[in-house]
PDB file of C-alpha atoms in Angstrom:
ATOM      1  CA  UNK A1383     -29.007   4.710  23.451  1.00 40.00           C
ATOM      2  CA  UNK A1384     -30.319   3.543  20.119  1.00 39.00           C
ATOM      3  CA  UNK A1385     -29.398  -0.203  19.688  1.00 42.00           C
ATOM      4  CA  UNK A1386     -27.210  -0.012  16.826  1.00 54.00           C
ATOM      5  CA  UNK A1387     -25.938  -2.941  14.846  1.00 89.00           C
ATOM      6  CA  UNK A1388     -22.311  -3.832  14.146  1.00 96.00           C
ATOM      7  CA  UNK A1389     -20.334  -6.233  11.738  1.00 96.00           C
ATOM      8  CA  UNK A1390     -16.722  -7.398  11.851  1.00 97.00           C
ATOM      9  CA  UNK A1391     -14.604  -6.540   8.995  1.00 98.00           C
ATOM     10  CA  UNK A1392     -12.211  -8.929   7.629  1.00 97.00           C
ATOM     11  CA  UNK A1393      -9.447  -7.178   9.565  1.00 98.00           C
ATOM     12  CA  UNK A1394     -11.546  -8.210  12.914  1.00 98.00           C
ATOM     13  CA  UNK A1395     -12.417  -4.709  13.373  1.00 98.00           C
ATOM     14  CA  UNK A1396     -15.907  -3.945  14.662  1.00 97.00           C
ATOM     15  CA  UNK A1397     -17.715  -1.530  12.434  1.00 98.00           C
ATOM     16  CA  UNK A1398     -21.096  -0.033  13.046  1.00 98.00           C
ATOM     17  CA  UNK A1399     -23.671  -0.660   9.981  1.00 98.00           C
ATOM     18  CA  UNK A1400     -24.506   2.965   9.414  1.00 98.00           C
ATOM     19  CA  UNK A1401     -21.780   5.723   9.825  1.00 98.00           C
ATOM     20  CA  UNK A1402     -22.055   9.673  10.620  1.00 98.00           C
ATOM     21  CA  UNK A1403     -20.173  11.637   7.872  1.00 98.00           C
ATOM     22  CA  UNK A1404     -18.380  14.786   8.881  1.00 98.00           C
ATOM     23  CA  UNK A1405     -17.890  16.382   5.362  1.00 98.00           C
ATOM     24  CA  UNK A1406     -18.666  19.842   4.527  1.00 97.00           C
ATOM     25  CA  UNK A1407     -19.600  20.677   8.732  1.00 98.00           C
ATOM     26  CA  UNK A1408     -17.093  23.291   8.857  1.00 98.00           C
ATOM     27  CA  UNK A1409     -17.581  25.177  12.230  1.00 98.00           C
ATOM     28  CA  UNK A1410     -20.565  23.011  13.094  1.00 98.00           C
ATOM     29  CA  UNK A1411     -18.575  19.771  13.125  1.00 98.00           C
ATOM     30  CA  UNK A1412     -17.834  19.375  16.730  1.00 98.00           C
ATOM     31  CA  UNK A1413     -21.679  20.047  17.940  1.00 98.00           C
ATOM     32  CA  UNK A1414     -23.029  17.910  15.063  1.00 98.00           C
ATOM     33  CA  UNK A1415     -20.645  14.948  16.014  1.00 98.00           C
ATOM     34  CA  UNK A1416     -21.594  15.157  19.697  1.00 98.00           C
ATOM     35  CA  UNK A1417     -25.165  15.127  18.690  1.00 98.00           C
ATOM     36  CA  UNK A1418     -24.976  12.319  16.590  1.00 98.00           C
ATOM     37  CA  UNK A1419     -23.081  10.311  18.862  1.00 98.00           C
ATOM     38  CA  UNK A1420     -25.502  11.260  21.722  1.00 98.00           C
ATOM     39  CA  UNK A1421     -28.473  10.260  19.239  1.00 97.00           C
ATOM     40  CA  UNK A1422     -26.402   6.784  19.115  1.00 96.00           C
ATOM     41  CA  UNK A1423     -24.045   6.733  16.337  1.00 97.00           C
ATOM     42  CA  UNK A1424     -20.848   5.029  16.910  1.00 97.00           C
ATOM     43  CA  UNK A1425     -19.294   5.150  13.548  1.00 98.00           C
ATOM     44  CA  UNK A1426     -17.464   8.613  12.812  1.00 98.00           C
ATOM     45  CA  UNK A1427     -15.711   9.506   9.219  1.00 99.00           C
ATOM     46  CA  UNK A1428     -13.611  12.252   8.730  1.00 98.00           C
ATOM     47  CA  UNK A1429     -10.496  13.115   6.765  1.00 98.00           C
ATOM     48  CA  UNK A1430      -7.271  15.041   6.974  1.00 98.00           C
ATOM     49  CA  UNK A1431      -8.574  17.420   4.049  1.00 98.00           C
ATOM     50  CA  UNK A1432      -9.058  20.960   5.418  1.00 98.00           C
ATOM     51  CA  UNK A1433     -10.770  21.744   1.972  1.00 97.00           C
ATOM     52  CA  UNK A1434     -13.790  19.539   3.185  1.00 98.00           C
ATOM     53  CA  UNK A1435     -13.223  18.427   6.755  1.00 98.00           C
ATOM     54  CA  UNK A1436     -12.662  20.010  10.033  1.00 98.00           C
ATOM     55  CA  UNK A1437     -10.828  17.052  11.644  1.00 98.00           C
ATOM     56  CA  UNK A1438      -9.816  19.135  14.492  1.00 98.00           C
ATOM     57  CA  UNK A1439     -13.303  19.897  15.486  1.00 98.00           C
ATOM     58  CA  UNK A1440     -13.980  16.109  15.285  1.00 98.00           C
ATOM     59  CA  UNK A1441     -11.093  15.803  18.129  1.00 98.00           C
ATOM     60  CA  UNK A1442     -12.849  18.475  20.109  1.00 98.00           C
ATOM     61  CA  UNK A1443     -15.994  16.578  19.988  1.00 98.00           C
ATOM     62  CA  UNK A1444     -14.221  13.317  21.033  1.00 98.00           C
ATOM     63  CA  UNK A1445     -12.989  15.421  24.290  1.00 98.00           C
ATOM     64  CA  UNK A1446     -16.614  16.767  24.834  1.00 98.00           C
ATOM     65  CA  UNK A1447     -18.028  13.217  24.494  1.00 98.00           C
ATOM     66  CA  UNK A1448     -15.428  11.770  27.170  1.00 98.00           C
ATOM     67  CA  UNK A1449     -16.597  14.430  29.707  1.00 97.00           C
ATOM     68  CA  UNK A1450     -20.262  12.983  28.726  1.00 96.00           C
ATOM     69  CA  UNK A1451     -19.030   9.154  29.391  1.00 97.00           C
ATOM     70  CA  UNK A1452     -18.300   8.034  25.975  1.00 98.00           C
ATOM     71  CA  UNK A1453     -14.906   6.807  25.686  1.00 97.00           C
ATOM     72  CA  UNK A1454     -12.941   6.794  22.398  1.00 97.00           C
ATOM     73  CA  UNK A1455     -12.557   3.390  22.724  1.00 97.00           C
ATOM     74  CA  UNK A1456     -16.764   2.671  22.482  1.00 98.00           C
ATOM     75  CA  UNK A1457     -16.355   4.485  18.765  1.00 98.00           C
ATOM     76  CA  UNK A1458     -15.328   3.432  14.851  1.00 98.00           C
ATOM     77  CA  UNK A1459     -12.994   6.325  14.052  1.00 98.00           C
ATOM     78  CA  UNK A1460     -12.217   6.354  10.281  1.00 99.00           C
ATOM     79  CA  UNK A1461     -10.070   9.100   8.609  1.00 99.00           C
ATOM     80  CA  UNK A1462      -8.178   9.639   5.290  1.00 98.00           C
ATOM     81  CA  UNK A1463      -5.109  10.512   3.626  1.00 98.00           C
ATOM     82  CA  UNK A1464      -6.009  12.661   0.930  1.00 98.00           C
ATOM     83  CA  UNK A1465      -3.486  12.903  -2.303  1.00 98.00           C
ATOM     84  CA  UNK A1466      -2.022  16.289  -3.391  1.00 97.00           C
ATOM     85  CA  UNK A1467      -4.731  16.739  -6.097  1.00 96.00           C
ATOM     86  CA  UNK A1468      -7.592  16.484  -3.662  1.00 97.00           C
ATOM     87  CA  UNK A1469      -6.119  19.312  -1.195  1.00 98.00           C
ATOM     88  CA  UNK A1470      -6.581  22.950  -1.178  1.00 98.00           C
ATOM     89  CA  UNK A1471      -3.153  24.378  -1.982  1.00 97.00           C
ATOM     90  CA  UNK A1472      -3.177  26.787   0.462  1.00 96.00           C
ATOM     91  CA  UNK A1473      -4.079  24.178   3.584  1.00 97.00           C
ATOM     92  CA  UNK A1474      -2.092  21.006   2.416  1.00 98.00           C
ATOM     93  CA  UNK A1475      -1.525  19.250   6.088  1.00 98.00           C
ATOM     94  CA  UNK A1476       1.931  17.804   4.822  1.00 98.00           C
ATOM     95  CA  UNK A1477       4.628  18.399   3.111  1.00 98.00           C
ATOM     96  CA  UNK A1478       3.493  18.847  -0.616  1.00 97.00           C
ATOM     97  CA  UNK A1479       7.327  18.634  -1.845  1.00 98.00           C
ATOM     98  CA  UNK A1480       7.775  15.142   0.096  1.00 98.00           C
ATOM     99  CA  UNK A1481       7.771  11.748  -1.514  1.00 98.00           C
ATOM    100  CA  UNK A1482       4.154  10.193  -1.025  1.00 98.00           C
ATOM    101  CA  UNK A1483       5.416   7.832   1.470  1.00 98.00           C
ATOM    102  CA  UNK A1484       6.392  10.767   3.795  1.00 98.00           C
ATOM    103  CA  UNK A1485       3.332  12.674   2.828  1.00 98.00           C
ATOM    104  CA  UNK A1486       1.175   9.943   4.382  1.00 98.00           C
ATOM    105  CA  UNK A1487       3.307   9.293   7.419  1.00 98.00           C
ATOM    106  CA  UNK A1488       3.078  13.333   7.946  1.00 98.00           C
ATOM    107  CA  UNK A1489      -0.613  13.242   7.244  1.00 98.00           C
ATOM    108  CA  UNK A1490      -1.478  10.440   9.812  1.00 98.00           C
ATOM    109  CA  UNK A1491       0.415  12.412  12.586  1.00 98.00           C
ATOM    110  CA  UNK A1492      -1.597  15.287  11.951  1.00 98.00           C
ATOM    111  CA  UNK A1493      -4.882  13.275  11.857  1.00 98.00           C
ATOM    112  CA  UNK A1494      -3.921  11.830  15.465  1.00 98.00           C
ATOM    113  CA  UNK A1495      -3.080  15.486  16.843  1.00 98.00           C
ATOM    114  CA  UNK A1496      -6.385  16.884  15.038  1.00 98.00           C
ATOM    115  CA  UNK A1497      -8.178  13.792  16.547  1.00 98.00           C
ATOM    116  CA  UNK A1498      -6.568  13.592  19.726  1.00 98.00           C
ATOM    117  CA  UNK A1499      -5.878  10.099  19.668  1.00 98.00           C
ATOM    118  CA  UNK A1500      -3.302   7.507  19.686  1.00 97.00           C
ATOM    119  CA  UNK A1501      -4.895   5.363  17.070  1.00 98.00           C
ATOM    120  CA  UNK A1502      -7.839   5.253  14.533  1.00 98.00           C
ATOM    121  CA  UNK A1503      -9.802   2.060  13.704  1.00 98.00           C
ATOM    122  CA  UNK A1504      -9.845   2.793   9.835  1.00 99.00           C
ATOM    123  CA  UNK A1505      -7.563   4.459   7.400  1.00 99.00           C
ATOM    124  CA  UNK A1506      -8.498   5.215   3.994  1.00 99.00           C
ATOM    125  CA  UNK A1507      -6.610   6.191   0.875  1.00 98.00           C
ATOM    126  CA  UNK A1508      -9.089   9.236  -0.172  1.00 97.00           C
ATOM    127  CA  UNK A1509      -8.577   8.285  -3.880  1.00 97.00           C
ATOM    128  CA  UNK A1510      -6.289   5.714  -6.122  1.00 98.00           C
ATOM    129  CA  UNK A1511      -3.042   6.774  -7.394  1.00 98.00           C
ATOM    130  CA  UNK A1512      -1.593   6.082 -10.760  1.00 97.00           C
ATOM    131  CA  UNK A1513       0.276   4.363 -11.917  1.00 98.00           C
ATOM    132  CA  UNK A1514       0.128   1.024  -9.885  1.00 98.00           C
ATOM    133  CA  UNK A1515       3.662   1.235  -8.667  1.00 98.00           C
ATOM    134  CA  UNK A1516       2.776   4.964  -7.048  1.00 98.00           C
ATOM    135  CA  UNK A1517      -0.407   3.363  -5.445  1.00 98.00           C
ATOM    136  CA  UNK A1518       1.717   0.578  -3.960  1.00 98.00           C
ATOM    137  CA  UNK A1519       4.058   3.099  -2.795  1.00 98.00           C
ATOM    138  CA  UNK A1520       1.231   4.565  -0.884  1.00 98.00           C
ATOM    139  CA  UNK A1521      -0.548   1.504   0.265  1.00 98.00           C
ATOM    140  CA  UNK A1522       2.832   0.285   1.521  1.00 98.00           C
ATOM    141  CA  UNK A1523       3.266   3.392   3.731  1.00 98.00           C
ATOM    142  CA  UNK A1524      -0.063   2.810   5.134  1.00 99.00           C
ATOM    143  CA  UNK A1525       0.684  -0.797   5.808  1.00 98.00           C
ATOM    144  CA  UNK A1526       3.510   0.477   7.809  1.00 98.00           C
ATOM    145  CA  UNK A1527       1.232   2.581   9.947  1.00 98.00           C
ATOM    146  CA  UNK A1528      -0.674  -0.311  10.528  1.00 98.00           C
ATOM    147  CA  UNK A1529       1.664  -2.898  11.416  1.00 98.00           C
ATOM    148  CA  UNK A1530       3.170  -0.418  14.006  1.00 98.00           C
ATOM    149  CA  UNK A1531      -0.499  -0.285  15.943  1.00 98.00           C
ATOM    150  CA  UNK A1532      -1.619   3.128  14.745  1.00 98.00           C
ATOM    151  CA  UNK A1533      -4.543   1.948  12.759  1.00 98.00           C
ATOM    152  CA  UNK A1534      -6.671  -1.186  12.760  1.00 98.00           C
ATOM    153  CA  UNK A1535      -7.517  -1.606   9.242  1.00 98.00           C
ATOM    154  CA  UNK A1536      -6.743   0.071   5.725  1.00 99.00           C
ATOM    155  CA  UNK A1537      -9.265   0.774   2.868  1.00 99.00           C
ATOM    156  CA  UNK A1538      -9.704   2.846  -0.265  1.00 98.00           C
ATOM    157  CA  UNK A1539     -12.386   5.236  -1.393  1.00 98.00           C
ATOM    158  CA  UNK A1540     -13.449   7.030  -4.735  1.00 98.00           C
ATOM    159  CA  UNK A1541     -12.403   3.772  -6.588  1.00 98.00           C
ATOM    160  CA  UNK A1542     -14.638   2.849  -9.441  1.00 98.00           C
ATOM    161  CA  UNK A1543     -12.210   0.969 -11.553  1.00 98.00           C
ATOM    162  CA  UNK A1544     -12.222  -2.838 -10.425  1.00 98.00           C
ATOM    163  CA  UNK A1545      -9.418  -3.529 -11.986  1.00 98.00           C
ATOM    164  CA  UNK A1546      -7.448  -0.986  -9.830  1.00 98.00           C
ATOM    165  CA  UNK A1547      -8.891  -2.669  -6.603  1.00 98.00           C
ATOM    166  CA  UNK A1548      -8.179  -6.057  -7.858  1.00 98.00           C
ATOM    167  CA  UNK A1549      -4.715  -5.437  -8.646  1.00 98.00           C
ATOM    168  CA  UNK A1550      -4.365  -3.643  -5.001  1.00 98.00           C
ATOM    169  CA  UNK A1551      -5.596  -6.541  -3.440  1.00 98.00           C
ATOM    170  CA  UNK A1552      -3.337  -8.977  -5.232  1.00 98.00           C
ATOM    171  CA  UNK A1553      -0.119  -7.099  -4.465  1.00 98.00           C
ATOM    172  CA  UNK A1554      -1.161  -5.725  -0.733  1.00 98.00           C
ATOM    173  CA  UNK A1555       0.360  -7.471   2.340  1.00 98.00           C
ATOM    174  CA  UNK A1556      -2.118  -5.954   4.313  1.00 98.00           C
ATOM    175  CA  UNK A1557      -5.683  -6.393   2.528  1.00 98.00           C
ATOM    176  CA  UNK A1558      -8.082  -3.711   1.891  1.00 98.00           C
ATOM    177  CA  UNK A1559     -11.019  -4.250   4.295  1.00 98.00           C
ATOM    178  CA  UNK A1560     -13.183  -1.308   3.060  1.00 98.00           C
ATOM    179  CA  UNK A1561     -14.147   0.317   0.002  1.00 98.00           C
ATOM    180  CA  UNK A1562     -15.934   3.852   0.127  1.00 98.00           C
ATOM    181  CA  UNK A1563     -17.524   5.048  -3.004  1.00 98.00           C
ATOM    182  CA  UNK A1564     -20.073   7.745  -4.060  1.00 98.00           C
ATOM    183  CA  UNK A1565     -23.414   5.392  -4.689  1.00 98.00           C
ATOM    184  CA  UNK A1566     -24.993   6.875  -7.774  1.00 97.00           C
ATOM    185  CA  UNK A1567     -26.373   5.717 -11.183  1.00 97.00           C
ATOM    186  CA  UNK A1568     -23.142   6.988 -13.062  1.00 97.00           C
ATOM    187  CA  UNK A1569     -21.287   4.197 -12.205  1.00 97.00           C
ATOM    188  CA  UNK A1570     -24.035   1.434 -12.233  1.00 97.00           C
ATOM    189  CA  UNK A1571     -24.000   1.436  -8.501  1.00 98.00           C
ATOM    190  CA  UNK A1572     -20.749  -0.038  -8.598  1.00 98.00           C
ATOM    191  CA  UNK A1573     -22.682  -3.610  -9.045  1.00 98.00           C
ATOM    192  CA  UNK A1574     -19.471  -5.424 -10.541  1.00 98.00           C
ATOM    193  CA  UNK A1575     -17.252  -4.101  -7.938  1.00 98.00           C
ATOM    194  CA  UNK A1576     -19.784  -4.600  -5.173  1.00 98.00           C
ATOM    195  CA  UNK A1577     -19.989  -8.436  -5.953  1.00 98.00           C
ATOM    196  CA  UNK A1578     -16.249  -8.505  -6.204  1.00 98.00           C
ATOM    197  CA  UNK A1579     -15.932  -6.945  -2.679  1.00 98.00           C
ATOM    198  CA  UNK A1580     -18.428  -9.591  -1.151  1.00 98.00           C
ATOM    199  CA  UNK A1581     -16.620 -12.221  -2.609  1.00 98.00           C
ATOM    200  CA  UNK A1582     -13.306 -11.220  -1.280  1.00 98.00           C
ATOM    201  CA  UNK A1583     -14.745  -9.810   2.084  1.00 98.00           C
ATOM    202  CA  UNK A1584     -14.404  -6.234   1.588  1.00 98.00           C
ATOM    203  CA  UNK A1585     -17.039  -4.022   2.944  1.00 98.00           C
ATOM    204  CA  UNK A1586     -18.821  -1.328   0.575  1.00 98.00           C
ATOM    205  CA  UNK A1587     -19.471   1.584   2.274  1.00 98.00           C
ATOM    206  CA  UNK A1588     -21.624   4.385   0.381  1.00 98.00           C
ATOM    207  CA  UNK A1589     -21.533   8.113   0.547  1.00 98.00           C
ATOM    208  CA  UNK A1590     -23.576  10.910  -1.299  1.00 97.00           C
ATOM    209  CA  UNK A1591     -26.283   7.861  -0.828  1.00 97.00           C
ATOM    210  CA  UNK A1592     -29.573  10.204  -0.544  1.00 98.00           C
ATOM    211  CA  UNK A1593     -28.379  13.222  -2.708  1.00 97.00           C
ATOM    212  CA  UNK A1594     -27.580  11.284  -5.476  1.00 97.00           C
ATOM    213  CA  UNK A1595     -30.730   9.238  -5.422  1.00 98.00           C
ATOM    214  CA  UNK A1596     -33.609  11.471  -5.264  1.00 98.00           C
ATOM    215  CA  UNK A1597     -35.090   9.620  -8.061  1.00 97.00           C
ATOM    216  CA  UNK A1598     -35.102   6.519  -5.987  1.00 98.00           C
ATOM    217  CA  UNK A1599     -36.727   8.050  -3.155  1.00 98.00           C
ATOM    218  CA  UNK A1600     -39.276   9.308  -5.074  1.00 98.00           C
ATOM    219  CA  UNK A1601     -40.118   6.420  -6.887  1.00 98.00           C
ATOM    220  CA  UNK A1602     -43.532   4.831  -6.105  1.00 98.00           C
ATOM    221  CA  UNK A1603     -41.778   1.613  -5.404  1.00 98.00           C
ATOM    222  CA  UNK A1604     -40.116   3.132  -2.457  1.00 98.00           C
ATOM    223  CA  UNK A1605     -43.230   5.264  -1.564  1.00 98.00           C
ATOM    224  CA  UNK A1606     -45.188   2.015  -1.372  1.00 98.00           C
ATOM    225  CA  UNK A1607     -42.943   0.574   0.741  1.00 98.00           C
ATOM    226  CA  UNK A1608     -42.369   3.491   3.027  1.00 98.00           C
ATOM    227  CA  UNK A1609     -46.216   3.337   3.501  1.00 98.00           C
ATOM    228  CA  UNK A1610     -46.413  -0.458   4.481  1.00 98.00           C
ATOM    229  CA  UNK A1611     -43.679   0.021   7.216  1.00 98.00           C
ATOM    230  CA  UNK A1612     -44.870   3.437   8.328  1.00 98.00           C
ATOM    231  CA  UNK A1613     -41.131   4.633   7.696  1.00 98.00           C
ATOM    232  CA  UNK A1614     -39.802   7.426   5.781  1.00 98.00           C
ATOM    233  CA  UNK A1615     -38.211   6.865   2.249  1.00 98.00           C
ATOM    234  CA  UNK A1616     -34.562   7.486   3.327  1.00 98.00           C
ATOM    235  CA  UNK A1617     -35.077   5.086   5.973  1.00 98.00           C
ATOM    236  CA  UNK A1618     -36.318   2.343   3.506  1.00 98.00           C
ATOM    237  CA  UNK A1619     -33.878   3.192   1.327  1.00 98.00           C
ATOM    238  CA  UNK A1620     -30.776   2.814   4.005  1.00 98.00           C
ATOM    239  CA  UNK A1621     -32.426  -0.525   5.316  1.00 98.00           C
ATOM    240  CA  UNK A1622     -32.029  -1.747   1.694  1.00 98.00           C
ATOM    241  CA  UNK A1623     -28.589  -1.116   1.715  1.00 98.00           C
ATOM    242  CA  UNK A1624     -27.970  -2.213   5.143  1.00 97.00           C
ATOM    243  CA  UNK A1625     -29.785  -5.538   4.320  1.00 96.00           C
ATOM    244  CA  UNK A1626     -27.815  -5.607   1.334  1.00 96.00           C
ATOM    245  CA  UNK A1627     -24.267  -5.774   2.959  1.00 96.00           C
ATOM    246  CA  UNK A1628     -23.508  -1.878   2.339  1.00 98.00           C
ATOM    247  CA  UNK A1629     -22.756   0.444   5.291  1.00 98.00           C
ATOM    248  CA  UNK A1630     -24.113   3.859   4.203  1.00 98.00           C
ATOM    249  CA  UNK A1631     -22.773   7.268   5.461  1.00 98.00           C
ATOM    250  CA  UNK A1632     -25.016   9.828   6.365  1.00 98.00           C
ATOM    251  CA  UNK A1633     -24.220  13.528   6.896  1.00 97.00           C
ATOM    252  CA  UNK A1634     -27.573  14.913   8.193  1.00 98.00           C
ATOM    253  CA  UNK A1635     -27.504  18.033  10.640  1.00 98.00           C
ATOM    254  CA  UNK A1636     -31.083  17.311  11.649  1.00 98.00           C
ATOM    255  CA  UNK A1637     -31.487  15.759  14.993  1.00 97.00           C
ATOM    256  CA  UNK A1638     -34.668  14.042  13.924  1.00 98.00           C
ATOM    257  CA  UNK A1639     -33.188  12.680  10.737  1.00 98.00           C
ATOM    258  CA  UNK A1640     -30.334  11.133  13.169  1.00 98.00           C
ATOM    259  CA  UNK A1641     -32.675   9.337  15.138  1.00 98.00           C
ATOM    260  CA  UNK A1642     -34.838   8.218  12.052  1.00 98.00           C
ATOM    261  CA  UNK A1643     -31.500   6.925  10.283  1.00 98.00           C
ATOM    262  CA  UNK A1644     -30.526   5.105  13.579  1.00 97.00           C
ATOM    263  CA  UNK A1645     -34.035   3.426  13.850  1.00 97.00           C
ATOM    264  CA  UNK A1646     -33.479   1.512  10.657  1.00 97.00           C
ATOM    265  CA  UNK A1647     -32.663  -1.505  12.769  1.00 96.00           C
ATOM    266  CA  UNK A1648     -36.056  -1.549  14.268  1.00 96.00           C
ATOM    267  CA  UNK A1649     -37.508  -3.249  11.442  1.00 96.00           C
ATOM    268  CA  UNK A1650     -36.687  -5.568   8.312  1.00 96.00           C
ATOM    269  CA  UNK A1651     -37.430  -5.486   4.692  1.00 98.00           C
ATOM    270  CA  UNK A1652     -39.462  -8.464   3.413  1.00 98.00           C
ATOM    271  CA  UNK A1653     -37.457 -10.505   0.441  1.00 98.00           C
ATOM    272  CA  UNK A1654     -40.136  -9.159  -1.933  1.00 98.00           C
ATOM    273  CA  UNK A1655     -39.460  -5.657  -0.785  1.00 98.00           C
ATOM    274  CA  UNK A1656     -35.916  -6.105  -1.226  1.00 98.00           C
ATOM    275  CA  UNK A1657     -36.191  -7.391  -4.618  1.00 98.00           C
ATOM    276  CA  UNK A1658     -38.537  -4.477  -5.777  1.00 98.00           C
ATOM    277  CA  UNK A1659     -36.136  -1.781  -4.702  1.00 98.00           C
ATOM    278  CA  UNK A1660     -33.249  -3.677  -5.661  1.00 98.00           C
ATOM    279  CA  UNK A1661     -34.685  -3.076  -9.391  1.00 98.00           C
ATOM    280  CA  UNK A1662     -34.536   0.481  -9.046  1.00 98.00           C
ATOM    281  CA  UNK A1663     -30.817   0.103  -9.353  1.00 97.00           C
ATOM    282  CA  UNK A1664     -30.560  -1.525 -12.597  1.00 89.00           C
TER     283      UNK A1664
END
């Protein structure tokens, strides 16, 4: 197995520094998750959102992996509660007429059944709810699951307003351990939000990391650094993020790219190279 580095979150949970994302995999989900884990990935990201994820096939993959000697406990498993606005109306995995607290409880039970597990390592609120009072109702429902032992840590995704995360953090009994956002120039790469997260001990996970940044991968800076280390441009960008405290998600379906993504821990960028790449995010 590839030697994959881990970090420990503020909730005391071990999280891999790179995670395999399962969005848009559809009928290929199980096969790709098995390939990813066999390649060396130990973090899997999914969601109880049939519109974009096949959570049931992630569960099938976990069973197949166990039969190959890779136990559930060896993996970091992350899923999400997706509010009604993010669901396909024809495939809502909970009672859409129930209050949000019950929707979250139902969604989590569906996730456990889909994934064939008694717990998940990380439960993410797929997007903030407004107003703040509704957000806190949802968060309290997630806290109830966490306090009952169903999930080890909580987080939020698609949260680009620093005031929203600050208010949530202030009012939460169980503080968010993770923020997972699209990593792209339209939000200034969440520079202020990431600084705040770092100061308060939250781990920032990035998705859409390569897709949204072809200009960075094609830049003379990254190409020069890639040539220096004899690595691909994607490896340089992922390594830059990892050394900057960001946990990137990758959803590649290529076994070669899986191996390349995991091998980013085989080298380290110099402080000068880190600085030069960081200038591309300004």
